[in-house]
């Protein structure tokens, strides 16, 4: 086809020209150019086909050579396998001596390795000793690391017990030697820095700084990374064992001597009625000495060992103080001293915790001991704490209700002063027992918290009964009903907000590892502990306080099962009782005028001739309602006042019918 086209196309073109179909010379030139380009492409195609055939032939030759080489290698391997199969080992029963010799060789190899390791232990231990005497500490540490590596190899080997025991003994021996050497070095270096009292006046040289850095680095290389518990679970007893790292032990030695001299002897500073003295001293040590630890030790211990030297130091100081406080509480049973120790312990944990948080990474605080929990988690100590908080809170309640300004309002639209004082007492109690770690311990204070809420409710009821019977008014001519109801509403709303806080929500969630204490059980226990409730019925606690009302409606936002369920119900019931009595009193004053107004025969009036005006019988009732509305909104929170006015409107409609 390709050979005929060059001759066919000009013939066709000539035929077209002859028949006068195409007359254009330009078309003939164009076709001639295309024919020439096609011929060139044909030549290139032929050349490319020849080159492809040549390359294909060369590639097949290389591949054939590879195949032949692999086949030859396979044949050689096959021959060798066949030869080895013919020369197999003799049977155990055919040649018993051969296998006995093999076992002897294995035993000799094991003995040889044993002697090599034993010789390594002996010679390396001697070299470590020589380097220690020659003050080549870094070389000794390198050899010590080699011994530890070999010792770790034989830890899991069952038939090398003696060698394993020897290796562990050598490692333990030289670890103690390094600790003694580094301990002496740390003592000398810390003295050169002026520890613990001359840190600001001592002037250590650059060589001393460098020696301290090398000593800490050497200690980090010799000792394995200590394991520290990073969970929140702590010992319930204050006598928990804790071995700090060596530099911290050296730092604590002079502090322990001073603490023992001043506070664990018969010195005047160990006065049992002054626990604030040793608390202040320990806090001062932490504030003054931690900057030195942070500057010279913290970075190296964190980078080399993953341990915060600041945390180790603070924990040692705290443990020293915990032992002193625990012994003090067991020897001294005076309530005043107990309260002082409690106050100082809470302040110590708060202040030291905030200070440490500024000095170290927050992730390193996980194993900082909870001081209050460690000291006061024992059952007898915890019970003394609960009793002390109860007495102090009741005294504060006495002061609140006896104050002349208790029901006055610092802000016109805000709650009375007694509400802020009472909420502050509850907040203070909550912040204090929040230091405890276990839910069961916190529930003891939750019982106390509900007792205080009930006490405030009862005292508010008594105050309202006494003052409302004599129609007592506050200095601003504010009825006592308004102020007491407003206070109850405010505390009710506060309790409902607290129920959703994480702290209280965590106590309402049942923990499968603890005894299940339901909300009803909490209040049942609180009722058993309360002298007033022992004589009351235990069938239904909320409707029991209705004080003559037909019903005790619940709060619209009330949800059963919350921690403050009964307290919210009590406060709502008393506020509703005050509101009902107030509505009754207002309606009693306007009822006669409203009846007269309702009895007017309106159908006899001509709307077209009688002007639209109010009758004189309604003016006193409207004036009374207006004065009541004005006094109500000036004395209560607008939200609560609006609720009262709506209920009053319903009662007025009922009275007019």
Short mmCIF file of C-alpha atoms in Angstrom, two decimals, residues 182-188 190-191 195-196 244-256:
data_model
loop_
_atom_site.label_atom_id
_atom_site.label_comp_id
_atom_site.label_asym_id
_atom_site.label_seq_id
_atom_site.Cartn_x
_atom_site.Cartn_y
_atom_site.Cartn_z
CA UNK A 182 29.97 11.24 94.95
CA UNK A 183 28.34 11.91 98.34
CA UNK A 184 31.63 13.29 99.70
CA UNK A 185 32.09 15.32 96.54
CA UNK A 186 28.58 16.74 96.80
CA UNK A 187 29.11 17.69 100.44
CA UNK A 188 32.32 19.57 99.63
CA UNK A 190 27.62 22.32 98.38
CA UNK A 191 29.69 23.71 101.24
CA UNK A 195 24.57 25.59 101.44
CA UNK A 196 22.19 26.10 103.13
CA UNK A 244 15.36 10.59 97.12
CA UNK A 245 18.24 10.81 94.69
CA UNK A 246 21.72 11.24 96.16
CA UNK A 247 22.19 15.00 95.60
CA UNK A 248 18.91 15.69 97.37
CA UNK A 249 19.92 13.43 100.26
CA UNK A 250 23.07 15.49 100.68
CA UNK A 251 21.09 18.73 100.46
CA UNK A 252 18.64 17.52 103.11
CA UNK A 253 21.27 16.38 105.64
CA UNK A 254 21.99 19.81 107.21
CA UNK A 255 18.32 20.78 107.05
CA UNK A 256 17.31 17.64 108.95
#
